[in-house]
XYZ file of C-alpha atoms in Angstrom:
689
model
C 0.023 -0.001 0.006
C 2.917 2.296 0.691
C 3.743 2.362 -3.048
C 0.187 3.603 -3.699
C 0.813 6.806 -1.702
C 4.268 7.256 -3.233
C 2.517 7.905 -6.584
C 0.264 10.636 -5.077
C 1.065 14.147 -6.239
C 0.154 17.067 -3.966
C -0.154 19.893 -6.531
C 1.443 22.681 -4.443
C 3.308 20.764 -1.806
C 6.539 22.543 -2.624
C 5.017 25.828 -1.449
C 4.401 24.233 1.955
C 7.951 22.948 2.126
C 9.363 26.369 1.222
C 7.527 27.758 4.177
C 8.547 24.918 6.485
C 11.278 22.612 5.244
C 11.040 20.472 8.394
C 7.839 18.973 7.068
C 9.792 17.145 4.360
C 10.343 14.112 6.622
C 6.565 13.696 6.948
C 5.994 13.867 3.198
C 4.562 10.284 3.220
C 1.912 11.324 5.784
C 0.901 14.283 3.653
C 0.783 12.081 0.559
C -1.367 9.543 2.254
C -3.838 12.196 3.542
C -4.004 13.823 0.145
C -4.410 10.442 -1.590
C -7.323 9.592 0.685
C -8.864 12.981 0.018
C -8.491 12.523 -3.799
C -10.066 9.061 -3.600
C -12.988 10.526 -1.651
C -13.569 13.216 -4.306
C -13.274 10.678 -7.095
C -15.886 8.397 -5.496
C -18.267 11.318 -5.070
C -17.909 12.209 -8.777
C -18.471 8.583 -9.665
C -21.336 7.600 -7.375
C -23.204 10.850 -6.747
C -22.579 12.960 -9.826
C -20.175 15.309 -8.037
C -20.056 16.986 -4.663
C -22.423 19.822 -5.636
C -25.316 17.474 -5.833
C -24.166 15.219 -2.975
C -23.926 18.172 -0.593
C -27.477 19.286 -1.330
C -28.938 16.073 0.039
C -31.262 18.101 2.297
C -33.345 18.356 -0.898
C -33.906 14.608 -0.939
C -33.639 13.544 2.754
C -36.018 14.443 5.565
C -39.312 15.936 4.239
C -39.333 17.643 0.901
C -42.238 19.161 -1.029
C -42.310 18.744 -4.799
C -43.645 21.218 -7.322
C -47.035 19.390 -7.367
C -47.193 19.449 -3.549
C -46.365 15.772 -3.185
C -44.193 15.176 -0.146
C -41.172 12.835 -0.487
C -39.645 11.627 2.791
C -36.362 9.783 2.993
C -34.241 8.548 5.919
C -31.105 6.486 6.455
C -31.602 3.920 9.163
C -29.519 0.822 8.286
C -30.264 -1.164 11.468
C -34.010 -0.626 11.491
C -36.531 -3.394 10.780
C -39.336 -0.991 9.697
C -40.062 2.720 9.575
C -43.356 4.600 9.895
C -44.391 8.280 9.939
C -46.793 9.561 12.522
C -48.003 12.971 13.535
C -50.821 15.487 13.641
C -51.515 14.809 9.943
C -52.677 11.236 10.565
C -54.051 11.525 14.135
C -50.853 9.975 15.470
C -51.515 6.618 13.834
C -48.301 4.629 14.261
C -48.903 2.186 11.392
C -50.826 3.963 8.587
C -47.833 5.461 6.794
C -44.953 2.903 6.394
C -41.743 3.811 4.662
C -40.513 1.555 1.864
C -37.118 -0.114 2.379
C -34.547 0.881 -0.298
C -30.935 -0.227 -0.791
C -28.001 0.915 1.392
C -30.154 1.269 4.514
C -32.423 3.947 3.082
C -36.185 4.265 3.599
C -38.660 6.236 1.503
C -42.259 7.454 1.732
C -44.331 9.432 -0.748
C -47.400 11.346 0.372
C -49.674 12.634 -2.399
C -51.366 16.024 -1.883
C -54.781 16.369 -0.278
C -57.920 16.690 -2.375
C -57.590 20.517 -2.318
C -54.025 20.058 -3.723
C -52.426 21.298 -0.480
C -49.594 19.181 1.055
C -50.561 16.201 3.206
C -48.633 17.675 6.092
C -49.402 21.178 7.051
C -46.848 23.780 7.968
C -46.055 23.997 11.765
C -47.522 20.599 12.711
C -45.799 17.904 14.695
C -44.286 14.711 13.316
C -42.309 11.622 14.475
C -40.473 8.754 12.828
C -41.496 5.464 14.383
C -38.510 3.018 14.254
C -39.052 -0.741 14.686
C -35.844 -2.374 15.639
C -34.655 -5.960 15.017
C -35.072 -6.593 18.774
C -38.748 -5.783 18.457
C -38.561 -2.326 20.139
C -40.688 0.585 18.900
C -38.743 3.921 19.067
C -40.004 7.400 18.520
C -37.499 9.630 16.761
C -36.964 13.066 15.190
C -35.678 12.979 11.657
C -31.909 13.848 11.602
C -32.813 16.249 8.798
C -35.566 18.031 10.710
C -35.581 21.802 10.011
C -37.344 22.866 13.202
C -37.813 21.487 16.650
C -39.640 23.024 19.649
C -39.841 22.390 23.355
C -43.412 22.513 24.632
C -43.710 24.130 28.067
C -42.920 21.739 31.033
C -41.711 19.131 28.534
C -38.123 17.985 28.559
C -38.065 16.311 25.062
C -38.101 18.464 21.934
C -40.774 17.928 19.250
C -40.130 17.786 15.560
C -42.221 20.428 13.741
C -42.659 20.481 9.952
C -41.439 23.856 8.776
C -42.663 24.898 5.330
C -44.115 28.422 5.566
C -46.386 29.662 2.870
C -44.389 32.879 2.599
C -40.767 32.107 3.417
C -38.357 34.911 4.110
C -36.604 36.160 0.959
C -33.121 37.572 1.331
C -32.817 41.044 -0.149
C -29.222 41.989 0.438
C -26.175 40.443 -1.327
C -23.442 38.866 0.812
C -20.695 41.414 1.693
C -17.252 40.880 0.211
C -14.841 38.891 2.387
C -13.137 41.427 4.758
C -9.357 41.703 4.433
C -9.170 42.412 8.137
C -11.469 40.220 10.134
C -12.855 41.867 13.288
C -15.225 39.318 14.910
C -17.953 39.963 17.430
C -18.615 36.579 19.053
C -22.316 36.465 19.948
C -24.944 34.349 21.638
C -28.512 35.401 20.691
C -30.099 34.112 23.909
C -28.077 36.237 26.287
C -28.027 39.362 24.118
C -30.234 41.480 26.264
C -30.156 42.846 29.854
C -33.481 41.074 30.713
C -33.333 37.794 32.678
C -34.836 35.668 29.941
C -33.895 34.007 26.647
C -33.545 36.861 24.150
C -34.782 36.629 20.529
C -33.406 36.738 17.049
C -35.504 39.865 16.515
C -34.030 41.531 19.672
C -30.567 40.839 18.225
C -31.501 42.296 14.827
C -33.025 45.427 16.372
C -30.864 46.114 19.346
C -27.489 44.458 18.972
C -26.671 44.714 15.268
C -26.549 48.524 15.355
C -24.093 48.399 18.326
C -21.881 45.902 16.403
C -21.815 48.161 13.348
C -21.071 51.237 15.552
C -18.178 49.354 17.228
C -16.482 48.677 13.897
C -16.746 44.902 13.822
C -17.242 43.488 10.324
C -18.015 39.943 11.265
C -20.388 38.168 13.718
C -19.695 34.601 14.975
C -23.088 33.245 16.145
C -22.950 30.541 18.843
C -25.634 28.101 19.907
C -27.750 28.365 16.744
C -27.896 24.641 15.883
C -30.649 23.192 18.024
C -29.574 21.875 21.393
C -31.916 20.515 24.042
C -29.796 21.647 26.958
C -29.498 25.491 27.018
C -26.617 25.427 29.520
C -24.480 23.442 27.064
C -23.780 26.796 25.324
C -24.991 25.143 22.097
C -22.196 22.558 22.050
C -24.411 19.490 22.554
C -26.323 19.591 19.305
C -29.536 17.552 18.928
C -30.891 18.758 15.522
C -28.230 19.750 13.072
C -30.437 21.289 10.414
C -32.708 23.164 12.865
C -32.088 26.764 13.952
C -32.789 26.881 17.692
C -36.470 27.678 18.238
C -35.885 29.125 21.713
C -34.926 32.429 20.107
C -37.660 32.474 17.492
C -38.401 31.133 13.992
C -36.063 30.232 11.098
C -37.479 33.171 9.169
C -36.402 35.589 12.003
C -32.846 34.205 11.895
C -32.826 34.758 8.111
C -33.885 38.330 8.704
C -31.050 38.784 11.239
C -28.426 37.587 8.731
C -29.978 39.615 5.911
C -29.918 42.763 8.038
C -26.344 42.133 9.014
C -25.437 41.865 5.290
C -27.169 45.229 4.721
C -24.703 46.643 7.273
C -21.766 45.098 5.427
C -21.230 42.551 8.261
C -20.515 38.903 7.470
C -21.969 36.183 9.731
C -20.247 32.951 10.666
C -21.948 29.985 12.238
C -20.251 28.230 15.162
C -20.718 24.721 13.637
C -20.362 21.595 15.820
C -19.300 18.613 13.738
C -16.831 17.308 16.300
C -19.511 15.481 18.334
C -23.250 15.254 19.008
C -25.566 15.063 22.026
C -26.167 11.576 23.382
C -29.954 12.284 23.479
C -31.909 9.569 21.714
C -35.536 10.754 21.586
C -34.664 14.238 20.230
C -31.084 13.744 19.018
C -29.147 11.631 16.537
C -28.023 9.012 18.999
C -29.380 5.506 18.333
C -31.615 6.844 15.584
C -32.058 3.388 14.040
C -31.879 1.552 17.352
C -28.244 0.610 16.985
C -25.241 1.935 18.973
C -23.642 3.226 15.783
C -25.577 4.568 12.697
C -24.003 8.108 12.437
C -21.358 7.302 15.038
C -18.607 4.809 15.785
C -19.679 2.054 18.086
C -18.376 2.530 21.672
C -15.768 3.016 22.963
C -14.465 4.854 19.889
C -17.822 6.533 19.369
C -17.983 8.151 22.830
C -16.137 11.194 24.159
C -14.984 10.359 27.642
C -15.009 14.024 28.909
C -17.889 15.477 26.954
C -20.302 12.608 27.431
C -21.251 12.826 23.790
C -21.175 10.728 20.579
C -18.419 10.863 17.955
C -19.128 10.724 14.260
C -17.875 7.972 11.931
C -16.265 10.277 9.309
C -15.369 7.288 7.061
C -19.096 6.483 6.557
C -20.591 7.624 3.173
C -23.895 8.584 4.739
C -22.254 10.574 7.572
C -20.302 12.425 4.934
C -23.507 13.196 3.105
C -25.170 14.386 6.327
C -22.324 16.704 7.545
C -21.339 18.150 4.131
C -25.036 18.760 3.344
C -25.366 20.416 6.771
C -22.731 22.928 5.769
C -24.383 23.627 2.458
C -27.765 24.027 4.183
C -26.539 26.815 6.481
C -24.845 28.530 3.517
C -27.758 28.240 1.112
C -30.872 28.426 3.251
C -29.668 31.001 5.844
C -26.906 32.632 3.822
C -24.226 32.346 6.459
C -20.819 33.425 5.181
C -18.720 30.691 6.754
C -18.050 28.695 9.899
C -16.016 28.458 13.049
C -15.496 24.701 13.431
C -15.718 23.692 17.050
C -13.585 21.050 18.609
C -11.101 20.557 15.797
C -8.414 19.291 18.153
C -10.768 16.610 19.419
C -11.524 15.595 15.819
C -7.887 15.357 14.618
C -6.559 12.953 17.249
C -7.734 9.593 18.511
C -6.848 10.808 22.019
C -9.019 13.927 21.374
C -6.382 16.113 23.039
C -7.210 14.667 26.416
C -4.150 14.762 28.637
C -1.992 16.028 25.722
C 0.170 19.108 26.379
C 1.313 19.563 22.701
C 4.890 20.657 23.175
C 5.194 21.503 19.447
C 7.290 18.467 18.570
C 6.286 17.481 15.030
C 6.018 13.791 15.929
C 2.853 14.689 17.906
C 1.104 15.689 14.619
C 1.785 12.580 12.612
C 1.506 8.852 13.194
C -1.126 6.576 14.630
C -2.551 9.030 17.155
C -3.914 11.107 14.221
C -7.470 10.361 13.067
C -6.977 10.484 9.285
C -10.737 9.954 8.670
C -11.374 13.267 10.400
C -8.586 15.065 8.556
C -9.915 13.900 5.226
C -13.433 15.036 6.276
C -12.088 18.551 7.140
C -10.114 18.742 3.856
C -13.190 17.704 1.989
C -15.413 20.265 3.832
C -12.968 23.099 3.181
C -12.552 22.042 -0.481
C -16.295 21.968 -1.057
C -16.900 25.266 0.713
C -14.085 27.266 -0.888
C -14.863 25.799 -4.342
C -18.534 26.658 -4.220
C -18.179 29.874 -2.189
C -14.821 31.503 -2.901
C -15.400 34.124 -0.209
C -16.358 31.606 2.423
C -14.455 31.966 5.732
C -13.546 28.909 7.861
C -11.892 29.048 11.294
C -10.501 26.080 13.175
C -10.709 25.877 16.983
C -7.390 23.978 17.414
C -5.177 24.189 20.430
C -2.609 21.659 19.151
C -0.791 23.743 16.614
C -0.832 21.051 13.927
C 1.141 22.238 10.902
C -0.748 23.176 7.711
C -4.262 23.454 9.322
C -4.473 26.851 7.645
C -2.756 26.081 4.316
C -4.705 25.183 1.179
C -5.783 21.590 0.451
C -3.703 21.838 -2.767
C -0.600 22.292 -0.616
C -1.559 19.245 1.546
C -3.128 21.380 4.251
C -6.626 21.117 5.819
C -7.755 24.297 3.966
C -8.888 26.544 6.897
C -8.580 30.334 6.535
C -7.753 30.920 10.212
C -7.131 29.177 13.508
C -7.895 30.563 16.904
C -4.860 31.729 18.853
C -5.956 29.970 22.003
C -2.734 30.511 24.004
C -3.190 34.291 24.149
C -6.226 34.455 26.526
C -4.615 31.791 28.726
C -1.504 34.024 28.999
C -3.473 37.124 30.002
C -5.454 35.214 32.679
C -2.187 33.684 34.005
C -0.519 37.091 34.242
C -3.489 38.706 36.035
C -3.796 35.830 38.466
C -0.178 35.307 39.247
C 2.013 38.408 38.677
C 2.344 41.791 40.270
C 2.437 44.625 37.651
C 6.182 45.134 38.200
C 6.780 41.411 37.357
C 5.082 41.453 33.991
C 7.593 39.969 31.481
C 7.429 42.067 28.280
C 9.548 39.530 26.326
C 7.247 36.641 27.328
C 4.083 38.645 26.451
C 5.535 39.471 23.013
C 6.598 35.882 22.458
C 3.108 34.556 23.224
C 1.513 37.131 20.933
C 3.865 36.428 18.031
C 4.419 32.690 18.440
C 2.408 31.418 15.500
C 3.193 29.404 12.398
C 4.354 31.643 9.611
C 1.915 31.814 6.763
C -0.980 30.420 8.783
C -3.487 33.074 9.792
C -4.583 33.342 13.423
C -7.555 35.013 15.148
C -6.206 36.741 18.214
C -8.375 37.432 21.229
C -7.746 38.630 24.804
C -10.823 36.635 26.004
C -13.783 34.711 24.447
C -16.861 33.102 25.881
C -14.606 30.445 27.535
C -12.953 32.948 29.911
C -16.412 34.288 30.955
C -17.957 30.963 31.977
C -18.799 30.301 35.620
C -15.734 29.352 37.542
C -13.632 31.951 35.675
C -13.913 35.670 35.246
C -13.772 38.202 32.494
C -10.563 40.292 32.224
C -12.427 43.339 33.580
C -13.565 41.384 36.584
C -10.054 40.001 37.228
C -8.761 43.587 37.071
C -11.526 45.379 39.132
C -13.605 42.710 40.813
C -16.163 43.925 43.319
C -15.257 47.592 42.845
C -17.135 47.367 39.542
C -20.376 47.360 41.551
C -19.650 50.641 43.378
C -16.823 52.704 41.744
C -17.529 52.783 38.012
C -19.139 56.290 38.015
C -17.149 59.002 36.307
C -18.748 61.506 38.707
C -16.413 60.347 41.436
C -12.575 60.144 41.325
C -11.140 56.826 40.111
C -9.889 54.559 42.843
C -6.473 52.985 42.297
C -8.136 49.662 41.446
C -10.492 51.190 38.855
C -7.752 53.352 37.417
C -5.443 50.346 36.966
C -8.296 48.180 35.581
C -9.514 50.742 33.022
C -6.015 51.434 31.705
C -4.824 47.775 31.469
C -8.139 46.612 29.928
C -7.529 49.001 26.987
C -3.804 48.201 26.694
C -4.334 44.381 26.755
C -6.913 44.666 24.028
C -4.916 46.970 21.778
C -1.726 44.858 22.133
C -3.656 41.682 21.341
C -5.446 43.298 18.395
C -2.284 44.706 16.848
C 0.347 41.957 17.552
C -1.518 38.722 18.033
C -2.894 37.685 14.691
C -4.391 38.329 11.288
C -7.941 38.628 12.716
C -9.349 39.762 16.098
C -12.195 38.416 18.172
C -14.200 39.861 21.048
C -16.978 38.192 23.007
C -20.107 40.325 23.264
C -20.095 42.717 26.169
C -16.470 42.254 26.991
C -15.589 45.266 24.856
C -17.041 47.516 27.551
C -15.751 45.528 30.490
C -18.942 43.501 31.250
C -18.922 42.671 34.933
C -19.282 39.158 36.509
C -19.287 35.910 34.545
C -21.624 33.749 32.465
C -23.900 31.074 33.946
C -26.906 29.531 32.285
C -30.094 28.545 34.164
C -29.564 25.119 35.709
C -30.457 23.267 38.918
C -27.290 24.410 40.639
C -28.431 28.065 40.476
C -32.122 27.588 40.796
C -32.664 28.008 37.087
C -31.629 31.676 37.321
C -31.112 33.908 34.322
C -29.240 36.565 36.364
C -25.871 35.721 34.799
C -27.196 34.593 31.386
C -27.591 38.088 29.959
C -25.516 40.962 28.724
C -26.169 44.293 30.470
C -26.002 46.619 27.437
C -28.088 49.001 29.582
C -24.858 49.907 31.389
C -23.813 51.816 28.262
C -26.933 53.940 28.260
C -25.925 55.562 31.551
C -23.433 58.137 30.316
C -21.619 58.693 33.606
C -20.619 55.028 33.976
C -17.124 54.187 32.835
C -18.347 51.205 30.788
C -19.039 53.765 28.063
C -15.383 54.878 28.082
C -14.213 51.332 27.428
C -16.838 50.941 24.725
C -15.651 54.174 23.037
C -12.039 52.959 23.062
C -12.944 49.580 21.582
C -14.907 51.348 18.782
C -12.062 53.751 17.948
C -9.526 50.893 18.058
C -11.519 48.998 15.419
C -12.022 52.117 13.334
C -8.303 52.885 13.445
C -7.524 49.323 12.250
C -10.173 49.801 9.514
C -8.144 52.811 8.316
C -4.643 51.327 8.505
C -5.343 47.668 8.059
C -2.710 46.160 10.400
C -4.525 42.815 10.669
C -4.087 42.344 6.912
C -0.445 43.493 7.028
C 2.606 41.200 7.469
C 3.618 40.352 11.063
C 4.872 43.189 13.150
C 8.483 44.278 13.534
C 9.109 44.512 17.309
C 11.921 46.975 17.983
C 11.700 47.074 21.838
C 10.521 44.944 24.715
C 12.211 46.622 27.591
C 11.849 44.848 30.925
C 12.964 47.701 33.183
C 10.957 50.354 31.447
C 8.043 47.927 30.825
C 7.804 49.274 27.258
C 6.817 47.464 24.021
C 7.400 49.175 20.641
C 6.552 47.731 17.228
C 5.535 48.652 13.672
C 2.770 47.074 11.675
C 0.539 48.265 8.888
C 2.611 51.471 8.462
C 1.880 52.654 11.965
C 3.907 52.655 15.166
C 2.620 51.070 18.441
C 4.003 52.266 21.770
C 2.877 50.644 25.025
C 4.136 51.604 28.479
C 2.969 49.022 30.972
C 4.904 50.610 33.886
C 2.519 51.287 36.751
C 4.124 54.610 37.800
C 6.951 55.701 35.476
C 6.178 57.754 32.377
C 8.761 57.861 29.711
C 9.929 61.346 28.644
C 12.214 61.914 25.629
C 12.107 58.204 25.040
C 13.851 57.080 21.879
C 11.960 54.699 19.667
C 12.973 53.071 16.406
C 11.011 53.523 13.185
C 11.525 52.478 9.587
C 9.974 55.364 7.635
C 11.302 58.867 8.098
C 8.977 61.838 8.448
C 6.477 63.596 10.782
C 4.410 61.388 13.107
C 1.229 62.317 14.916
C -1.088 60.546 17.373
C -3.786 58.375 15.782
C -5.076 56.635 18.955
C -4.320 57.401 22.575
C -5.647 55.135 25.383
C -4.895 58.042 27.888
C -7.584 60.301 26.324
C -10.145 61.503 28.934
C -13.045 60.228 26.861
C -11.560 56.675 27.232
C -11.208 56.956 31.000
C -7.621 58.122 30.763
C -5.794 61.139 32.269
C -5.386 63.310 29.193
C -1.596 63.721 29.592
C -0.798 64.068 25.834
C -1.234 67.070 23.647
C -2.693 65.725 20.367
C -1.272 68.718 18.426
C 2.225 67.370 19.103
C 4.308 66.407 16.098
C 7.113 63.937 16.399
C 9.913 64.231 13.834
C 12.315 61.408 13.008
C 16.055 61.693 12.892
C 18.326 59.686 10.648
C 19.808 58.064 13.794
C 19.838 54.250 13.595
C 18.297 52.583 16.611
C 17.155 48.968 17.363
C 17.771 47.710 13.823
C 15.929 50.590 12.229
C 17.436 53.403 10.152
C 15.436 56.134 11.858
C 14.359 57.041 15.385
C 12.569 59.773 17.312
C 11.994 60.960 20.845
C 8.508 60.518 22.303
C 6.625 60.881 25.573
C 4.659 57.802 26.718
C 2.728 58.247 29.983
C 2.632 55.223 32.372
C -0.049 52.669 31.623
C -0.711 54.103 28.202
C -0.938 52.673 24.636
C -0.371 54.907 21.585
C -0.603 54.584 17.899
C 1.451 57.027 15.832
C 1.020 57.483 12.085
C 3.409 58.921 9.584
C 1.628 61.954 8.058
C 4.017 61.909 5.094
C 2.704 58.496 4.032
C -0.971 59.047 4.978
C -1.874 59.619 1.351
C -1.136 55.916 0.747
C -4.393 54.886 2.477
């Protein structure tokens, strides 16, 4: 078999090797992966007439209405003895509507229209698939392809509802162009209001989208949209993969949300969970046909030890159909612009990352511990998405650092556009927990922010939803803690704790934004220093919504300092929009001075100056710069409107001298107040933008 892979040609593999020659010793692994991917594509072309048709299988599986109002229903249940359809339409008769058995474990049922030519199953009525097993059991199931599921009050199990509205929502606005600089607002619809309840799609459209636009974010990453029976799972225990969660409203209201975002020139990504599935049986995929496998591997391989969930069998033809069609469904039906793939580390390794520290040794990324079925699935998914939708954005949630995750499939990579820089938030939390301000290590901070694979794009973030979950705290709460309840008014002098917290909150964000990646992510509310943590209603907190909300109302009280943090975040994004540092090559760091606590770097034709020293301002401080000319202040975290002390005169002009310094041909003298971040721009080159 080894000879087979020796004959495989990876079209652009040399480009990958030029970027990282050390991968040459793993060429056989890359060839094998690419060979398996090619074989998969070839089989799709041969058996299904190409991936375009194959990935639209939602048009043939589940319930589909034909032009003459006939309904054709199809399921894949290889272990079932018999299948029946029951529901409101037939008075819940368990035997009147049997499916016909087809080849390859498929079942089919055709329902002619009623006498008045209307469909046999009305819109918004309940259905169930009745599965008879070979053991003689009768199971009631939701179709894996169900487009809508609801939870009736006081009921635990979700019900399948046939969704086929007479006047479906029609998208008006075209998709925006793919942004060069990705500024992501990570969002959860259900917590997007100050009220202690589950918020709606419509609330998000009306009240949150205008804030996101004002803040300068050009991308929304929507969490917890795929239907999940357990609200407190944050959407990561999916029960119905094709259903938009009904707890926030209807599918049409989600379509309107996305269409409105597009009208504001904002792209929308879905947080897609293809790494595992809920173990629920009555309203999930688990044991759909009565077996312990079907969509999943049989235990123990098909069970995740830590998550208590089921793991997909990515080598199965019908699982491939289901998952790839799922991606197409969200792109076509809802017009999402791409995906953040959850749990990619868990997918890529048989050990799922459990107990693995990932030292960066290349041997960790190749060999028997790697799940090549998963890799081939991810390569296929990215190939399909980027071929059919050239502007589609895909992001991998991977903590392992596997090489080539964000290189093209043609190079032998997995084809993602970005990966999340997950070490950065961990570093900030560690610093705030463990180190006094005087002990902050500038070199170590810079190393963490710049330690990424060359040529593989990263999304940097100071904190995401993970850092806000119960048991941890947001950065603002780590910095200011209980004083946020009493001392956030700008009508009273800042206490030392609030002063430190406000200044460092801005500096941490700007440094992460400018140095940490090729995209930036913020979790909703954290831009203005949202207090407390996140906790969903559950038994342990008496089903309380108190911490399952975002208090945007804090921004509407002008004298609260939350508004100052909001304004800084907005102007930081707008400054990036002008200068485009996220789309620029990696920064040149000219200073990381431990004694002065100063970091200086250039990126995107602007100069970043950060003085983390708690008490010492730097006067007549020499900094290196590449381009000669006159520099002026473009952003200043010390401005009074941002909760700063207003120590800089914005009319000041800084002129370079041809005096080499820190590996640059030019330098100049500047003033950097303590705990201040500055962006200086070269007015002589402004006309370039």
